[in-house]
Structures are given as structure tokens and as C-alpha cells.
Amino acid sequence: MWPKTVDWKSLKFGVEIEFIGGKPQEVELLPGWIMSLDEMQIDETGMESGSELKPPPLSWSERGQIEVMLTRLRENGATVNWSCGLHVHVGLEPWGEDIVQPLLDAALRYQDSIRALVDTADHRLIFCPPVTEEMRRRAASEPCENALLRRGRPQSHRCGINLAAWYDIGTVEIRYANGSLDYDEILNTVELYLRFIAAIGAGRTLPRLPEEMAAELDAPAGGFPKPIAPPKWFLERMWLEELLRPGFASIAADLVPDGEVHSIIPVPEGLLVSIEQTGDGTLRKFVFGPPSTGWELLREI
């Protein structure tokens, strides 16, 4: 049912805490918490590192669990860098599917305001692109997860305000915040998002100016995870990928049915192109060499 007034503190939420370093497989987990060991970030040398830590659905009164796990992560040697993000899932149970379209309208109106408030690092925008009018129209005519996903690059499938998560796990996922292992910064982010979703759930109209929106919500207007500048080599790699990706799009589709280019990394023989299978997320890797007439597939690894 929408609109419906709900106390923001009663909403269930989850956080996806990305980090680098440490020995994540050795961290003692609270009941229900999950360490996704295959969800690694990139350390300063370009190597895969760290993991992603996720709780069970929490209520605001249970937020102390986050502080316990952050302490364990830091004691284990975990840190954050420019490759890490903080994603928050908010349960939509009080409204059900009725709130999906209002949240899409809200995303179109307020997504830039939320992004500005939490100060998303520019290089992280690939992981949280905007909701579009076309997506809203698709979802109105055929409500489903695919209507709310973007095509072209696996990292950009999910929007900054990701309503596709409703059809997967019954939540909206907000992906704008930079990475952090600081309890206060994470709580400020969670509170802002919870108050925002509760306001849209109640049918409220909010100011678009970021500080005015925060004041109207009685939410934090600062104290969020700060952006961390990436090293120049990483920016250069991103620029190279963006230049090469369109040329490999059709090659990826031929090699992997319905495949999309995930990443392109220089290796001694040429280029290592990772292609993700749409749907199951299987990642296959191919090495291409550059002859004079075009790219030559050398092998799959």
C-alpha cells in the first residue's frame, strides 16, 4: 500500500561494506553475517584484495552489530581505498510493489541531490549510474527486474538508486556512498537513506537542493564517507577501457552468448578481456594480440 507513513527506525536495512587488505576468511562473524570472499576490490598495486561484508536484515536498534564487525575488520588489518564503496539496502515490506513507481519518480527528481549530499567520487559513478525516463517507462509497461537494469557494462547494470533489487530481494539499494570502515560515517549514510525512503513512502515532496533536502528530512547533511582519489595508473586504465570497450562489444557477444565486456587490462601479450555472461554472472577471460589487421584471439584462460 502506498502512500503509507512508516517510522524510519522501523525499516529493515542491510549494508554492503567493501574493504581491502586483512585476512577476511579469518574474521569471526556475528550470527547471520556473510563475508563474500569472491567480491574483492583492488589494492594500490592493482591486485585483488579484501572482500565484502554483509549483515542479515537489521533494524535501527540493532545497528550496534555494525560497530562490532567494523572493529573486527580493522583489528584484522582491513582498510578502505578508492576502489571501495558502501551500498545500503532498505526493505520495502511496508509498501510492497506499490512503492516501486513512486521511488522511480523520486529517483528521477532527487538522485542528483542524494549523490551530491554523500559526495560520490567521480571515478565511482560507473557503479551507480542514474535512473532514466526510459527505465521508468519500461517498468510501467512491464514491471520486472530487467526493466530496471542497464545494458552495456556489467559494473553499470545497477543504478545509484537501484529498484531492480525489489524484484530480487525486496529492497531498494542505494549505491552512492564512498567506502568506509568508520561507524559514524556509515550510520550517517544509513540514516539519510532510511529517512529518504520513509519520506517517499509517505508521499512527501522534498526540496531538491541537497542541504535543504537533508534539513527537511531531519537527516545528517554531512559526516559521510569522503571520496578518495584513485592513483593515476587506475584512471589511465579506466580511460583505456572506455576507448576500447565499444570495439570489443561485438566480439564479446560472439564469444559468450549475451556477454558484455567487464574489463580490459594490458598484459605482456596484448589485452586481457574479461567477458561476463548476462544472467548468471559467469566471468570468462580471453587474451587478444594486436596484428596489423585487427585483434587476434590468442587463447581463453
Short mmCIF file of C-alpha atoms in Angstrom, two decimals:
data_model
loop_
_atom_site.label_atom_id
_atom_site.label_comp_id
_atom_site.label_asym_id
_atom_site.label_seq_id
_atom_site.Cartn_x
_atom_site.Cartn_y
_atom_site.Cartn_z
CA MET A 1 0.00 0.00 0.00
CA TRP A 2 1.30 3.43 -0.97
CA PRO A 3 1.40 6.09 0.38
CA LYS A 4 1.82 4.93 3.94
CA THR A 5 3.54 6.66 6.85
CA VAL A 6 6.17 4.46 8.50
CA ASP A 7 8.67 5.29 11.24
CA TRP A 8 12.09 5.28 9.53
CA LYS A 9 13.60 3.49 12.52
CA SER A 10 11.30 0.51 11.92
CA LEU A 11 12.60 -0.14 8.41
CA LYS A 12 14.91 -3.10 7.90
CA PHE A 13 18.22 -2.39 6.22
CA GLY A 14 21.50 -4.01 5.24
CA VAL A 15 24.93 -2.64 4.41
CA GLU A 16 27.49 -3.96 1.94
CA ILE A 17 30.88 -2.95 3.34
CA GLU A 18 33.70 -3.21 0.80
CA PHE A 19 37.31 -3.21 2.02
CA ILE A 20 40.85 -4.15 1.08
CA GLY A 21 43.59 -5.97 2.99
CA GLY A 22 43.45 -8.17 6.05
CA LYS A 23 42.57 -11.84 6.08
CA PRO A 24 38.79 -11.78 5.58
CA GLN A 25 38.45 -15.56 5.77
CA GLU A 26 39.68 -15.37 9.38
CA VAL A 27 37.26 -12.69 10.63
CA GLU A 28 34.82 -14.01 13.25
CA LEU A 29 31.28 -13.25 12.06
CA LEU A 30 28.24 -12.42 14.13
CA PRO A 31 25.22 -14.70 13.52
CA GLY A 32 23.76 -14.13 10.07
CA TRP A 33 26.64 -12.03 8.77
CA ILE A 34 28.26 -13.06 5.47
CA MET A 35 31.76 -12.49 4.12
CA SER A 36 31.66 -12.61 0.31
CA LEU A 37 35.21 -13.73 -0.40
CA ASP A 38 34.72 -13.55 -4.18
CA GLU A 39 33.78 -9.85 -4.02
CA MET A 40 37.27 -8.33 -3.97
CA GLN A 41 38.40 -4.76 -4.50
CA ILE A 42 41.72 -3.51 -5.94
CA ASP A 43 44.70 -2.55 -3.79
CA GLU A 44 47.30 0.11 -4.57
CA THR A 45 49.34 -2.34 -6.67
CA GLY A 46 46.38 -3.36 -8.84
CA MET A 47 45.94 -6.75 -7.17
CA GLU A 48 42.57 -8.08 -5.99
CA SER A 49 42.23 -7.63 -2.24
CA GLY A 50 39.82 -7.70 0.70
CA SER A 51 36.19 -8.70 0.45
CA GLU A 52 32.62 -7.51 1.02
CA LEU A 53 30.96 -7.89 4.43
CA LYS A 54 27.16 -8.09 4.70
CA PRO A 55 24.78 -8.40 7.68
CA PRO A 56 21.38 -10.02 7.88
CA PRO A 57 18.48 -7.54 7.68
CA LEU A 58 18.90 -5.19 10.65
CA SER A 59 16.63 -2.74 12.44
CA TRP A 60 17.93 0.61 13.68
CA SER A 61 18.00 -0.75 17.24
CA GLU A 62 20.41 -3.49 16.05
CA ARG A 63 22.87 -1.08 14.43
CA GLY A 64 25.47 -1.80 17.13
CA GLN A 65 26.28 -5.02 15.30
CA ILE A 66 27.89 -2.90 12.59
CA GLU A 67 30.30 -1.34 15.10
CA VAL A 68 31.28 -4.78 16.41
CA MET A 69 32.07 -6.05 12.91
CA LEU A 70 33.93 -2.88 11.91
CA THR A 71 36.16 -3.28 14.94
CA ARG A 72 36.89 -6.88 13.98
CA LEU A 73 37.69 -5.86 10.41
CA ARG A 74 40.12 -3.15 11.46
CA GLU A 75 41.80 -5.44 14.00
CA ASN A 76 42.21 -7.96 11.18
CA GLY A 77 44.10 -5.39 9.08
CA ALA A 78 41.30 -4.23 6.78
CA THR A 79 41.27 -0.71 5.35
CA VAL A 80 39.44 1.15 2.57
CA ASN A 81 40.75 2.88 -0.52
CA TRP A 82 39.43 4.45 -3.71
CA SER A 83 38.17 1.08 -5.03
CA CYS A 84 35.75 0.55 -2.12
CA GLY A 85 32.11 1.56 -1.87
CA LEU A 86 29.27 1.37 0.64
CA HIS A 87 25.89 0.10 -0.54
CA VAL A 88 22.76 0.20 1.62
CA HIS A 89 19.65 -1.94 1.09
CA VAL A 90 16.35 -0.74 2.58
CA GLY A 91 13.45 -3.16 2.91
CA LEU A 92 10.22 -2.11 1.18
CA GLU A 93 7.92 -4.53 3.02
CA PRO A 94 5.58 -1.82 4.44
CA TRP A 95 4.56 -0.75 0.92
CA GLY A 96 5.25 -3.70 -1.35
CA GLU A 97 5.44 -3.26 -5.11
CA ASP A 98 3.16 -0.20 -4.88
CA ILE A 99 6.18 1.93 -3.97
CA VAL A 100 8.33 0.96 -6.96
CA GLN A 101 6.90 3.55 -9.36
CA PRO A 102 6.87 6.35 -6.74
CA LEU A 103 10.51 5.54 -5.97
CA LEU A 104 11.38 5.68 -9.67
CA ASP A 105 9.74 9.10 -9.83
CA ALA A 106 11.67 10.10 -6.72
CA ALA A 107 14.92 8.83 -8.21
CA LEU A 108 14.43 10.96 -11.31
CA ARG A 109 13.73 14.00 -9.13
CA TYR A 110 16.21 13.54 -6.27
CA GLN A 111 19.04 11.21 -7.37
CA ASP A 112 21.42 14.10 -8.09
CA SER A 113 20.62 15.57 -4.66
CA ILE A 114 21.44 12.31 -2.86
CA ARG A 115 24.64 11.87 -4.86
CA ALA A 116 25.72 15.44 -4.06
CA LEU A 117 24.98 15.02 -0.35
CA VAL A 118 27.16 11.94 0.05
CA ASP A 119 29.79 13.34 -2.37
CA THR A 120 30.23 10.29 -4.60
CA ALA A 121 33.75 10.11 -6.04
CA ASP A 122 33.71 10.76 -9.79
CA HIS A 123 35.50 7.51 -10.64
CA ARG A 124 32.82 5.53 -8.78
CA LEU A 125 29.93 6.83 -10.90
CA ILE A 126 30.35 3.82 -13.18
CA PHE A 127 28.93 1.73 -10.30
CA CYS A 128 25.89 3.96 -9.72
CA PRO A 129 24.56 5.49 -12.97
CA PRO A 130 21.30 7.46 -12.93
CA VAL A 131 17.78 6.15 -13.37
CA THR A 132 16.40 7.29 -16.73
CA GLU A 133 12.96 8.18 -18.04
CA GLU A 134 13.20 5.22 -20.41
CA MET A 135 13.68 2.84 -17.49
CA ARG A 136 10.66 4.31 -15.74
CA ARG A 137 8.54 3.82 -18.88
CA ARG A 138 9.74 0.23 -19.30
CA ALA A 139 8.94 -0.57 -15.68
CA ALA A 140 5.46 0.97 -16.01
CA SER A 141 4.57 -1.15 -19.04
CA GLU A 142 6.28 -4.37 -17.90
CA PRO A 143 7.23 -4.39 -14.20
CA CYS A 144 10.26 -6.66 -13.83
CA GLU A 145 13.92 -6.64 -12.84
CA ASN A 146 15.22 -6.39 -16.42
CA ALA A 147 13.27 -3.18 -16.99
CA LEU A 148 15.37 -1.52 -14.28
CA LEU A 149 18.81 -2.75 -15.32
CA ARG A 150 21.16 -1.01 -17.72
CA ARG A 151 22.97 -2.77 -20.57
CA GLY A 152 26.47 -2.30 -21.93
CA ARG A 153 28.79 -2.92 -18.98
CA PRO A 154 28.20 -5.25 -16.00
CA GLN A 155 29.51 -2.71 -13.46
CA SER A 156 26.83 -0.26 -14.60
CA HIS A 157 23.81 -2.58 -14.57
CA ARG A 158 22.54 -1.23 -11.25
CA CYS A 159 21.61 2.41 -10.82
CA GLY A 160 22.57 4.61 -7.89
CA ILE A 161 19.00 4.15 -6.65
CA ASN A 162 18.61 0.53 -7.67
CA LEU A 163 14.97 -0.57 -7.78
CA ALA A 164 15.85 -3.78 -9.61
CA ALA A 165 16.71 -5.09 -6.14
CA TRP A 166 12.99 -5.13 -5.31
CA TYR A 167 12.44 -8.00 -7.75
CA ASP A 168 15.46 -9.84 -6.38
CA ILE A 169 15.36 -9.45 -2.57
CA GLY A 170 12.52 -7.00 -1.82
CA THR A 171 14.68 -3.92 -1.24
CA VAL A 172 15.84 -0.71 -2.82
CA GLU A 173 19.63 -0.47 -2.94
CA ILE A 174 21.28 2.96 -2.73
CA ARG A 175 24.84 2.76 -4.05
CA TYR A 176 26.22 6.31 -3.93
CA ALA A 177 28.35 6.35 -0.78
CA ASN A 178 32.13 6.01 -0.85
CA GLY A 179 33.80 3.22 1.10
CA SER A 180 34.33 3.50 4.86
CA LEU A 181 35.09 1.47 7.97
CA ASP A 182 34.05 4.36 10.22
CA TYR A 183 30.95 3.59 12.28
CA ASP A 184 29.65 7.18 12.43
CA GLU A 185 30.08 7.73 8.70
CA ILE A 186 28.23 4.52 7.90
CA LEU A 187 25.40 5.32 10.33
CA ASN A 188 25.01 8.84 8.90
CA THR A 189 24.67 7.29 5.45
CA VAL A 190 22.15 4.69 6.61
CA GLU A 191 20.07 7.28 8.47
CA LEU A 192 19.90 9.58 5.45
CA TYR A 193 18.73 6.74 3.23
CA LEU A 194 16.19 5.40 5.73
CA ARG A 195 14.67 8.84 6.26
CA PHE A 196 14.57 9.41 2.49
CA ILE A 197 12.78 6.12 1.74
CA ALA A 198 10.32 6.70 4.60
CA ALA A 199 9.56 10.18 3.24
CA ILE A 200 8.88 8.88 -0.28
CA GLY A 201 6.83 6.05 1.23
CA ALA A 202 4.67 8.67 2.95
CA GLY A 203 4.16 10.53 -0.33
CA ARG A 204 6.12 13.61 0.73
CA THR A 205 7.59 16.16 -1.68
CA LEU A 206 11.12 17.23 -0.81
CA PRO A 207 13.36 20.14 -1.80
CA ARG A 208 15.90 19.34 -4.49
CA LEU A 209 18.76 21.37 -3.05
CA PRO A 210 20.88 18.84 -1.10
CA GLU A 211 21.20 20.76 2.16
CA GLU A 212 17.53 21.75 2.11
CA MET A 213 16.55 18.12 1.49
CA ALA A 214 18.61 16.96 4.47
CA ALA A 215 17.05 19.65 6.66
CA GLU A 216 13.52 18.69 5.55
CA LEU A 217 14.28 15.05 6.34
CA ASP A 218 15.94 15.98 9.66
CA ALA A 219 18.80 13.83 8.40
CA PRO A 220 22.58 14.33 8.51
CA ALA A 221 23.82 16.82 5.92
CA GLY A 222 27.46 15.77 6.37
CA GLY A 223 29.72 13.28 8.06
CA PHE A 224 29.53 10.81 5.14
CA PRO A 225 32.48 8.76 3.79
CA LYS A 226 34.82 11.10 1.97
CA PRO A 227 35.90 10.45 -1.63
CA ILE A 228 39.40 9.03 -2.04
CA ALA A 229 41.32 9.94 -5.19
CA PRO A 230 42.48 6.92 -7.22
CA PRO A 231 46.07 6.63 -8.46
CA LYS A 232 46.83 7.91 -11.95
CA TRP A 233 47.51 4.40 -13.27
CA PHE A 234 43.96 3.39 -12.39
CA LEU A 235 42.45 6.41 -14.14
CA GLU A 236 44.57 5.65 -17.20
CA ARG A 237 43.33 2.07 -17.17
CA MET A 238 39.71 3.27 -16.99
CA TRP A 239 40.28 5.68 -19.88
CA LEU A 240 41.82 2.88 -21.95
CA GLU A 241 38.88 0.57 -21.19
CA GLU A 242 36.36 3.20 -22.23
CA LEU A 243 38.19 3.72 -25.53
CA LEU A 244 38.47 0.00 -26.32
CA ARG A 245 35.21 -1.36 -24.94
CA PRO A 246 32.94 -0.41 -27.90
CA GLY A 247 35.28 -2.20 -30.32
CA PHE A 248 35.17 -5.39 -28.26
CA ALA A 249 31.39 -5.36 -27.67
CA SER A 250 30.51 -7.44 -30.74
CA ILE A 251 33.49 -9.75 -30.18
CA ALA A 252 32.27 -10.36 -26.62
CA ALA A 253 28.78 -11.22 -27.83
CA ASP A 254 30.21 -13.71 -30.36
CA LEU A 255 32.46 -15.45 -27.82
CA VAL A 256 29.99 -15.54 -24.93
CA PRO A 257 26.24 -15.68 -25.66
CA ASP A 258 24.69 -12.43 -24.42
CA GLY A 259 28.10 -11.49 -22.98
CA GLU A 260 29.25 -7.99 -22.03
CA VAL A 261 32.76 -6.61 -21.62
CA HIS A 262 33.58 -6.46 -17.90
CA SER A 263 37.16 -5.20 -18.03
CA ILE A 264 40.13 -4.75 -20.36
CA ILE A 265 43.61 -4.95 -18.85
CA PRO A 266 47.01 -4.77 -20.61
CA VAL A 267 49.13 -7.94 -20.35
CA PRO A 268 52.52 -8.73 -21.96
CA GLU A 269 50.91 -10.41 -25.00
CA GLY A 270 48.26 -7.77 -25.63
CA LEU A 271 44.95 -7.32 -23.82
CA LEU A 272 43.16 -9.47 -21.25
CA VAL A 273 39.44 -9.04 -21.89
CA SER A 274 37.02 -10.32 -19.23
CA ILE A 275 33.51 -11.03 -20.51
CA GLU A 276 30.57 -11.52 -18.18
CA GLN A 277 27.66 -13.79 -19.07
CA THR A 278 24.45 -11.84 -18.58
CA GLY A 279 22.14 -13.63 -16.16
CA ASP A 280 24.39 -15.99 -14.21
CA GLY A 281 27.37 -13.61 -13.95
CA THR A 282 29.93 -16.18 -15.14
CA LEU A 283 33.20 -14.40 -15.98
CA ARG A 284 35.35 -15.72 -18.84
CA LYS A 285 38.74 -14.28 -19.72
CA PHE A 286 40.41 -14.08 -23.13
CA VAL A 287 43.79 -12.77 -24.27
CA PHE A 288 43.91 -10.85 -27.55
CA GLY A 289 47.01 -9.95 -29.56
CA PRO A 290 47.19 -6.94 -31.92
CA PRO A 291 48.13 -7.89 -35.51
CA SER A 292 48.12 -5.23 -38.21
CA THR A 293 44.61 -6.01 -39.45
CA GLY A 294 42.77 -6.26 -36.13
CA TRP A 295 42.67 -8.05 -32.81
CA GLU A 296 43.55 -11.74 -32.90
CA LEU A 297 42.21 -14.12 -30.23
CA LEU A 298 45.20 -15.96 -28.80
CA ARG A 299 43.58 -18.11 -26.09
CA GLU A 300 40.98 -18.35 -23.35
CA ILE A 301 42.28 -18.62 -19.80
#
